[in-house]
Coordinates of C-alpha atoms in Angstrom, one line a residue:
Chain G
M1 CA 13.0 -5.5 -10.2
L2 CA 10.1 -3.3 -9.1
K3 CA 7.0 -4.1 -11.2
K4 CA 4.8 -1.6 -13.0
R5 CA 1.4 -1.8 -11.3
I6 CA -2.0 -2.3 -13.0
I7 CA -4.8 -0.8 -10.9
P8 CA -8.4 -1.2 -11.9
C9 CA -10.4 1.7 -10.6
L10 CA -14.0 1.5 -9.6
D11 CA -16.0 4.7 -9.5
V12 CA -18.6 4.0 -6.9
D13 CA -21.9 5.9 -6.7
N14 CA -24.5 4.8 -4.1
G15 CA -23.0 1.3 -3.8
R16 CA -22.7 0.7 -7.6
V17 CA -19.8 0.9 -10.0
V18 CA -20.3 3.6 -12.5
K19 CA -18.2 5.1 -15.3
G20 CA -18.6 8.5 -16.9
V21 CA -17.2 10.3 -19.9
N22 CA -15.3 13.5 -18.9
F23 CA -16.7 13.1 -15.4
I24 CA -20.4 13.1 -16.4
D25 CA -23.0 10.7 -18.1
L26 CA -22.7 7.8 -15.7
V27 CA -23.3 4.3 -16.8
D28 CA -23.9 1.4 -14.4
A29 CA -21.2 -1.2 -14.4
G30 CA -22.0 -3.6 -11.6
D31 CA -21.5 -4.5 -8.0
P32 CA -18.1 -3.2 -6.6
V33 CA -17.4 -6.0 -4.3
E34 CA -18.0 -8.7 -6.9
Q35 CA -15.9 -6.7 -9.4
A36 CA -13.1 -6.3 -6.9
I37 CA -13.0 -10.0 -6.2
I38 CA -12.7 -10.8 -9.9
Y39 CA -9.9 -8.3 -10.4
N40 CA -8.1 -9.6 -7.4
A41 CA -8.3 -13.2 -8.8
E42 CA -7.2 -12.0 -12.2
G43 CA -4.0 -10.5 -10.8
A44 CA -4.6 -6.8 -10.3
D45 CA -1.7 -5.3 -8.4
E46 CA -4.0 -3.0 -6.4
L47 CA -7.6 -1.8 -6.3
C48 CA -8.9 1.7 -6.2
F49 CA -12.4 2.8 -5.2
L50 CA -13.4 6.4 -5.9
D51 CA -16.6 7.4 -4.1
I52 CA -18.4 9.8 -6.4
T53 CA -21.5 9.9 -4.3
A54 CA -22.5 13.5 -3.7
S55 CA -24.7 12.9 -0.7
S56 CA -23.2 12.2 2.7
D57 CA -26.0 9.8 3.5
N58 CA -24.6 7.3 1.1
R59 CA -21.1 7.4 2.5
D60 CA -21.9 4.5 4.8
T61 CA -22.8 2.4 1.8
L62 CA -19.2 2.9 0.6
L63 CA -17.8 1.8 4.0
E64 CA -19.7 -1.5 3.7
V65 CA -18.2 -2.0 0.2
V66 CA -14.7 -1.3 1.6
K67 CA -15.2 -3.6 4.5
K68 CA -16.4 -6.5 2.3
T69 CA -13.7 -6.0 -0.2
A70 CA -11.0 -5.9 2.5
E71 CA -12.3 -9.2 3.8
N72 CA -11.9 -10.9 0.4
C73 CA -9.0 -9.2 -1.4
F74 CA -5.5 -9.4 -0.1
I75 CA -4.0 -6.7 -2.2
P76 CA -3.7 -3.0 -1.5
L77 CA -6.9 -1.0 -1.6
T78 CA -7.0 2.7 -2.1
V79 CA -10.2 4.6 -1.4
G80 CA -10.9 8.2 -2.2
G81 CA -13.7 10.6 -2.8
G82 CA -15.1 13.2 -0.4
V83 CA -12.2 12.7 2.1
R84 CA -12.1 16.0 4.0
N85 CA -10.2 15.5 7.2
L86 CA -8.2 13.1 9.5
D87 CA -11.5 11.6 10.8
D88 CA -12.5 10.6 7.3
I89 CA -9.1 8.9 6.8
S90 CA -9.3 7.1 10.1
R91 CA -12.8 5.8 9.2
L92 CA -11.7 4.4 5.8
L93 CA -8.6 2.8 7.3
H94 CA -10.7 1.3 10.0
F95 CA -13.0 -0.3 7.5
G96 CA -10.1 -1.8 5.5
A97 CA -8.6 0.7 3.2
D98 CA -4.8 0.5 3.0
K99 CA -4.4 3.9 1.4
V100 CA -6.6 7.0 1.2
S101 CA -6.7 9.4 -1.6
I102 CA -7.3 13.1 -1.0
N103 CA -8.2 15.5 -3.7
T104 CA -10.1 18.8 -3.1
A105 CA -9.4 18.9 0.6
A106 CA -5.6 18.9 0.0
V107 CA -6.0 21.9 -2.4
D108 CA -8.2 23.8 0.1
N109 CA -5.9 23.0 3.0
I110 CA -2.4 22.0 2.0
D111 CA -1.5 21.4 5.7
L112 CA -3.8 18.4 5.7
V113 CA -1.2 16.5 3.5
A114 CA 1.5 16.8 6.2
E115 CA -0.9 16.1 9.0
A116 CA -2.2 13.0 7.3
A117 CA 1.3 11.8 6.3
N118 CA 2.6 12.3 9.8
K119 CA -0.3 10.6 11.5
Y120 CA -0.8 7.6 9.1
G121 CA 2.5 7.4 7.2
S122 CA 3.4 8.6 3.7
S123 CA 2.6 5.1 2.4
T124 CA -1.1 5.6 3.3
I125 CA -1.6 9.0 1.7
V126 CA -2.3 9.3 -2.0
I127 CA -2.9 12.8 -3.4
A128 CA -5.3 12.7 -6.3
V129 CA -4.8 15.5 -8.8
D130 CA -7.3 16.4 -11.5
A131 CA -5.4 18.2 -14.2
K132 CA -6.5 20.1 -17.3
E133 CA -4.4 21.7 -20.0
T134 CA -5.2 25.4 -20.0
A135 CA -2.4 26.5 -22.3
E136 CA 0.1 24.5 -24.3
N137 CA 2.2 22.4 -21.9
Q138 CA 0.6 24.0 -19.0
W139 CA -1.8 22.2 -16.7
K140 CA -4.0 23.6 -13.9
V141 CA -5.4 21.7 -10.9
F142 CA -9.2 21.4 -10.8
T143 CA -11.2 20.5 -7.7
H144 CA -14.7 19.4 -6.7
G145 CA -14.8 16.5 -9.1
G146 CA -13.4 18.6 -11.9
R147 CA -16.0 21.3 -11.7
K148 CA -13.9 24.1 -10.2
E149 CA -10.8 25.6 -11.8
T150 CA -7.9 26.8 -9.6
N151 CA -4.9 28.8 -10.6
I152 CA -2.5 26.2 -9.3
D153 CA 0.1 24.7 -11.6
V154 CA 0.0 20.9 -11.6
V155 CA 3.7 20.3 -11.6
T156 CA 4.4 22.8 -8.8
Y157 CA 1.5 21.4 -6.7
C158 CA 2.7 17.8 -7.2
N159 CA 6.2 18.7 -6.0
E160 CA 4.8 20.5 -3.0
V161 CA 2.5 17.6 -1.8
A162 CA 5.4 15.1 -2.3
K163 CA 7.6 17.3 -0.1
L164 CA 4.9 17.4 2.5
G165 CA 4.8 13.7 2.7
A166 CA 2.4 12.3 0.0
G167 CA 3.4 8.8 -0.7
E168 CA 2.2 8.8 -4.3
I169 CA 0.3 10.9 -6.8
L170 CA -2.8 9.8 -8.7
L171 CA -2.7 12.1 -11.7
T172 CA -5.9 12.2 -13.8
S173 CA -6.1 14.1 -17.1
M174 CA -9.5 15.6 -17.3
D175 CA -9.0 16.2 -21.0
R176 CA -8.6 12.5 -21.6
D177 CA -10.8 10.9 -18.9
G178 CA -13.4 8.6 -20.5
T179 CA -12.3 9.5 -24.1
K180 CA -10.3 6.3 -24.7
S181 CA -7.7 8.4 -26.6
G182 CA -4.8 7.5 -24.4
F183 CA -3.1 9.0 -21.4
D184 CA -1.9 12.6 -21.6
N185 CA 1.7 11.5 -21.7
K186 CA 3.1 15.1 -21.9
L187 CA 1.3 15.8 -18.6
L188 CA 2.6 12.6 -17.1
K189 CA 6.2 13.2 -18.2
A190 CA 6.1 16.8 -16.9
V191 CA 5.2 15.5 -13.5
T192 CA 7.3 12.2 -13.4
S193 CA 10.4 14.0 -14.5
K194 CA 10.1 16.6 -11.7
V195 CA 8.6 14.7 -8.7
N196 CA 10.3 12.0 -6.8
V197 CA 7.3 9.9 -5.6
P198 CA 5.5 7.3 -7.7
V199 CA 2.9 8.7 -10.1
I200 CA -0.2 6.7 -11.1
A201 CA -1.4 7.5 -14.6
S202 CA -5.1 8.0 -15.0
G203 CA -7.6 9.1 -17.6
G204 CA -7.9 8.0 -21.2
V205 CA -7.0 4.4 -21.6
G206 CA -8.7 2.8 -24.6
N207 CA -6.4 0.1 -25.8
L208 CA -3.3 -1.8 -24.9
S209 CA -0.8 0.4 -26.6
H210 CA -2.1 3.4 -24.5
L211 CA -0.9 1.5 -21.4
L212 CA 2.5 0.9 -22.8
D213 CA 2.8 4.6 -23.8
G214 CA 1.9 5.6 -20.3
I215 CA 5.0 3.8 -19.1
L216 CA 7.4 4.5 -21.9
E217 CA 6.4 8.1 -22.7
G218 CA 4.8 9.1 -19.4
E219 CA 7.2 7.2 -17.2
A220 CA 4.4 6.3 -14.8
S221 CA 5.0 3.9 -11.9
A222 CA 1.5 2.5 -12.1
L223 CA -1.5 2.6 -14.5
L224 CA -5.1 3.1 -13.5
A225 CA -7.9 2.2 -15.8
A226 CA -11.6 1.7 -15.4
S227 CA -13.8 1.1 -18.4
I228 CA -11.5 -1.2 -20.4
F229 CA -11.7 -3.6 -17.5
H230 CA -15.3 -3.1 -16.4
F231 CA -16.9 -3.8 -19.8
G232 CA -14.7 -6.8 -20.4
E233 CA -12.7 -5.3 -23.3
Y234 CA -9.5 -6.6 -21.8
S235 CA -8.7 -8.7 -18.8
I236 CA -6.0 -7.9 -16.3
G237 CA -4.1 -10.9 -17.6
E238 CA -4.2 -9.8 -21.2
V239 CA -2.9 -6.4 -20.2
K240 CA 0.0 -7.9 -18.2
R241 CA 0.9 -10.3 -20.9
Y242 CA 1.0 -7.5 -23.5
L243 CA 3.2 -5.4 -21.3
A244 CA 5.5 -8.3 -20.5
D245 CA 5.8 -9.0 -24.2
N246 CA 7.0 -5.4 -24.6
N247 CA 9.7 -5.9 -21.9
I248 CA 7.8 -4.0 -19.2
P249 CA 8.4 -5.6 -15.7
V250 CA 4.9 -6.8 -14.5
R251 CA 3.8 -9.2 -11.9
I252 CA 2.3 -12.3 -13.6
Chain Y
M1 CA -4.0 -21.3 20.6
N2 CA -4.1 -17.6 20.7
L3 CA -2.5 -15.2 18.3
A4 CA -2.3 -11.5 19.4
I5 CA -2.1 -8.8 16.8
I6 CA -0.8 -5.7 18.6
N7 CA -3.0 -2.7 18.4
F8 CA -1.2 0.5 19.0
G9 CA -3.2 2.5 16.5
S10 CA -1.4 1.5 13.3
G11 CA -3.5 2.2 10.2
N12 CA -3.4 -1.2 8.5
L13 CA -4.6 -3.2 11.5
H14 CA -7.8 -4.3 9.8
S15 CA -6.0 -5.7 6.7
V16 CA -3.5 -7.6 8.9
H17 CA -6.4 -9.0 11.0
K18 CA -8.4 -10.1 8.0
A19 CA -5.5 -11.8 6.3
F20 CA -4.4 -13.7 9.4
E21 CA -8.0 -14.7 10.0
S22 CA -8.5 -15.9 6.5
V23 CA -5.3 -18.1 6.5
S24 CA -5.9 -19.4 10.0
S25 CA -9.5 -20.5 9.2
D26 CA -8.0 -23.0 6.7
L27 CA -5.9 -24.7 9.4
S28 CA -7.1 -27.9 11.0
N29 CA -6.7 -26.0 14.4
P30 CA -7.5 -22.4 13.7
Y31 CA -6.0 -19.8 16.0
N32 CA -8.1 -17.6 18.2
I33 CA -7.0 -14.2 16.8
I34 CA -7.3 -11.2 19.0
V35 CA -6.5 -7.6 18.2
T36 CA -5.3 -6.2 21.5
N37 CA -3.0 -3.8 23.5
D38 CA -3.8 -5.5 26.8
P39 CA -0.5 -6.7 28.4
K40 CA -2.4 -9.7 30.0
E41 CA -3.8 -10.9 26.7
I42 CA -0.4 -10.4 25.1
Q43 CA 1.4 -12.5 27.7
S44 CA -1.1 -15.3 27.3
A45 CA -0.7 -15.3 23.5
D46 CA 1.1 -18.3 21.7
K47 CA 2.1 -16.1 18.8
I48 CA 2.4 -12.3 18.4
V49 CA 2.2 -10.1 15.4
L50 CA 3.3 -6.4 15.4
P51 CA 2.0 -4.5 12.3
G52 CA 3.2 -1.0 11.7
V53 CA 2.6 1.8 9.2
G54 CA 3.9 5.3 9.7
A55 CA 7.0 6.9 11.0
F56 CA 9.4 4.8 13.2
G57 CA 9.4 7.4 16.1
D58 CA 5.7 7.8 16.1
C59 CA 5.1 4.0 16.2
K60 CA 7.7 3.6 19.0
N61 CA 6.1 6.4 21.0
A62 CA 2.6 5.0 20.5
I63 CA 3.8 1.6 21.9
L64 CA 5.6 3.3 24.8
N65 CA 2.5 5.3 25.6
I66 CA 0.3 2.2 26.2
E67 CA 1.1 1.2 29.8
G68 CA 2.7 -2.2 30.2
L69 CA 2.7 -2.9 26.4
H70 CA 6.5 -2.8 25.8
A71 CA 7.2 -4.7 29.0
S72 CA 4.7 -7.4 28.2
L73 CA 6.3 -7.8 24.7
E74 CA 9.8 -8.1 26.3
V75 CA 8.5 -10.8 28.7
S76 CA 6.7 -12.8 26.0
V77 CA 9.2 -12.5 23.2
I78 CA 12.6 -12.3 24.9
K79 CA 12.0 -14.2 28.1
N80 CA 9.4 -16.7 27.1
K81 CA 10.5 -17.0 23.5
V82 CA 7.0 -16.7 22.0
P83 CA 7.2 -16.7 18.2
F84 CA 6.9 -13.1 17.0
M85 CA 6.5 -11.5 13.6
G86 CA 6.9 -7.8 12.8
I87 CA 5.6 -6.3 9.6
C88 CA 7.1 -3.3 7.8
V89 CA 7.7 -0.7 10.6
G90 CA 6.8 -3.5 13.0
M91 CA 9.9 -5.2 11.7
Q92 CA 12.1 -2.1 11.7
L93 CA 11.3 -1.6 15.3
L94 CA 13.3 -4.7 16.1
A95 CA 16.5 -2.8 15.2
D96 CA 18.8 -0.9 17.7
L97 CA 18.0 2.5 16.2
S98 CA 16.4 4.4 13.3
Y99 CA 17.4 7.6 11.5
E100 CA 13.9 8.4 10.3
F101 CA 13.1 12.0 11.3
G102 CA 15.8 12.2 13.9
T103 CA 17.4 9.4 15.8
H104 CA 15.2 6.9 17.7
S105 CA 16.1 3.8 19.6
G106 CA 14.3 0.6 18.7
F107 CA 13.6 -2.6 20.7
G108 CA 17.2 -3.7 20.1
W109 CA 16.1 -7.3 19.5
I110 CA 18.0 -7.8 16.2
P111 CA 21.2 -5.9 15.8
G112 CA 21.1 -3.3 13.1
E113 CA 20.0 0.2 12.0
V114 CA 17.2 1.6 10.0
R115 CA 18.4 4.0 7.3
R116 CA 16.9 5.9 4.4
I117 CA 17.0 4.2 1.0
T118 CA 19.5 6.0 -1.2
S119 CA 18.9 5.4 -4.9
P120 CA 19.4 7.1 -8.2
K121 CA 16.8 9.7 -9.2
E122 CA 14.9 7.4 -11.5
Y123 CA 14.1 5.2 -8.5
K124 CA 11.1 6.8 -6.9
I125 CA 10.8 6.9 -3.1
P126 CA 8.9 5.3 -1.4
H127 CA 9.9 1.9 -2.8
M128 CA 6.3 1.1 -3.6
G129 CA 4.8 -1.9 -5.3
W130 CA 5.6 -5.5 -6.1
N131 CA 9.2 -6.6 -6.0
E132 CA 10.8 -10.0 -6.1
I133 CA 12.7 -11.5 -3.2
A134 CA 15.6 -13.9 -2.9
F135 CA 15.4 -15.9 0.4
S136 CA 17.5 -18.3 2.3
D137 CA 16.4 -21.7 3.6
H138 CA 13.8 -20.8 6.3
K139 CA 10.5 -22.1 7.4
L140 CA 8.9 -18.7 6.7
F141 CA 9.5 -19.4 2.9
D142 CA 8.2 -22.9 2.7
N143 CA 6.5 -23.5 -0.6
C144 CA 7.5 -20.1 -1.9
E145 CA 9.4 -19.8 -5.2
Q146 CA 12.7 -17.8 -5.4
G147 CA 12.0 -14.5 -7.2
S148 CA 8.3 -14.4 -6.4
D149 CA 6.8 -10.9 -5.9
F150 CA 5.7 -9.3 -2.6
Y151 CA 4.2 -5.9 -1.9
F152 CA 6.6 -3.3 -0.5
V153 CA 6.0 0.3 0.6
H154 CA 8.8 2.0 2.5
S155 CA 11.4 4.7 2.4
F156 CA 13.7 3.3 5.1
Y157 CA 15.3 -0.1 5.3
F158 CA 16.7 -2.4 8.0
Q159 CA 20.5 -2.7 7.7
N160 CA 21.4 -5.8 9.6
Q161 CA 24.6 -5.9 11.6
K162 CA 24.9 -9.6 11.1
N163 CA 24.3 -11.2 7.7
E164 CA 22.8 -14.3 9.3
H165 CA 19.8 -12.3 10.5
S166 CA 18.8 -11.3 7.0
I167 CA 16.8 -14.2 5.6
A168 CA 15.5 -12.5 2.4
T169 CA 16.5 -9.6 0.2
T170 CA 15.1 -7.5 -2.6
K171 CA 16.8 -5.0 -5.0
Y172 CA 16.0 -1.3 -5.4
P173 CA 18.5 -1.0 -7.1
D174 CA 20.9 -1.9 -4.2
Q175 CA 20.2 -4.9 -2.0
I176 CA 17.6 -4.3 0.7
T177 CA 16.7 -6.6 3.6
A178 CA 13.2 -8.0 2.9
A179 CA 13.0 -10.3 5.9
V180 CA 14.8 -10.9 9.2
C181 CA 15.0 -13.7 11.7
K182 CA 16.8 -14.3 15.0
E183 CA 15.6 -17.3 17.0
N184 CA 11.9 -16.9 17.7
I185 CA 11.8 -13.4 16.3
C186 CA 11.0 -12.7 12.6
G187 CA 9.9 -9.8 10.5
T188 CA 9.1 -8.8 6.9
Q189 CA 9.7 -5.5 5.2
F190 CA 7.0 -6.4 2.7
H191 CA 3.4 -6.7 3.6
P192 CA 2.3 -10.3 3.6
E193 CA -1.2 -9.3 4.3
K194 CA -1.2 -7.4 1.0
S195 CA 0.8 -9.8 -1.1
H196 CA -2.1 -12.0 -2.3
I197 CA -1.2 -15.7 -2.6
N198 CA 2.5 -15.3 -1.8
G199 CA 1.7 -13.3 1.3
K200 CA -0.8 -15.9 2.5
K201 CA 2.0 -18.5 2.2
I202 CA 4.2 -16.5 4.5
I203 CA 1.3 -16.0 7.0
H204 CA 0.6 -19.8 6.8
N205 CA 4.2 -20.6 7.5
F206 CA 4.4 -18.3 10.4
L207 CA 1.3 -19.9 11.9
E208 CA 2.9 -23.3 11.6
W209 CA 6.4 -22.1 12.7
K210 CA 7.9 -23.8 15.8
P211 CA 11.2 -22.0 16.3

């Protein structure tokens, strides 16, 4: 049986792991390569780096982090943040990323999704969607790290990128991100019930039952979490044992 | 001993290279691992690995567009019986043909066709993530446990014409070929380079394999 994946996410700023609340107030959480090696050893199913560095000067720092991680961790590595075009994707893959996540650039130019999927394969292209509830049971896509609102409906958009060749969708609830109040399972269900590619739930995990809810209520294929792992609240092993005890198929 | 990883522009080349290098470095006689598309280097290799990520037709065309590459693979693998491993699309390319975005011919080294996975709605496509395999007795699975998990990501699968060529299967929800072998030619649908310890075992076994 296909397992539900647990993906620790490392938000990387200028070569360090950071974690914010609702996308701001960043707190330093350590060296990304060291963290990645620990998660790999603990049994993480994949790793995710999101580059939140604003300045392009620091992009090379991320490439070094990706390269060193790829040399040490033999599980899939997704890298995103500031990916604008096919050259950016090529560069990340060349340095060792297995998948590349595209956010704002896909909203600005939807053709990029098809171009990227055709060139690198659907399995390589993750579309990251930052979603915010703007009316009851209605979510809009936000871009530029959550700073810019668009008029695009999240479910419609996810369907469209899936049809264009996105291999999976990384769906972040901006309302929940960093709040530790649980995933937005209504948002997740709205997307997973309509879209035929795997959806990674992101934003809001504070405890173990939140993870279980993301699978049972949100029907996510994979769960992404940051702070509960970085600050040692739970280990990957604890999360997996908890899910296994609740009859969720996980890789142990 | 030289091991050639074929470079035809596939995205995950770096991952495959690093994983093989890491496993090889633990051997008493490590391989000299080269990433290449040079027909001369390929013909002097003692083992050959063909990674592949992307659409079947694009991968096939990329190989055909490199002068002498396909011919040198035929000489090494078919004529000289050099041990060969295809990974993901690199494994699917061994088939006679594929129905991914049109109909494309493959290498025709292992009889069969590459078809789209058909599954009920609740099974998302691509089949992405860790899934367990059942394998038959083969060197490639030495020291592996039945039912252990490997990392898959694919929307198409290799339907073997002869059961004997399928040496491992997984379920999603129907049975899907997870690994193939015919004489000196093997291939995995899953990504050993991304399958952590289990994947390293497969790579190790391939490096030690003497078909």
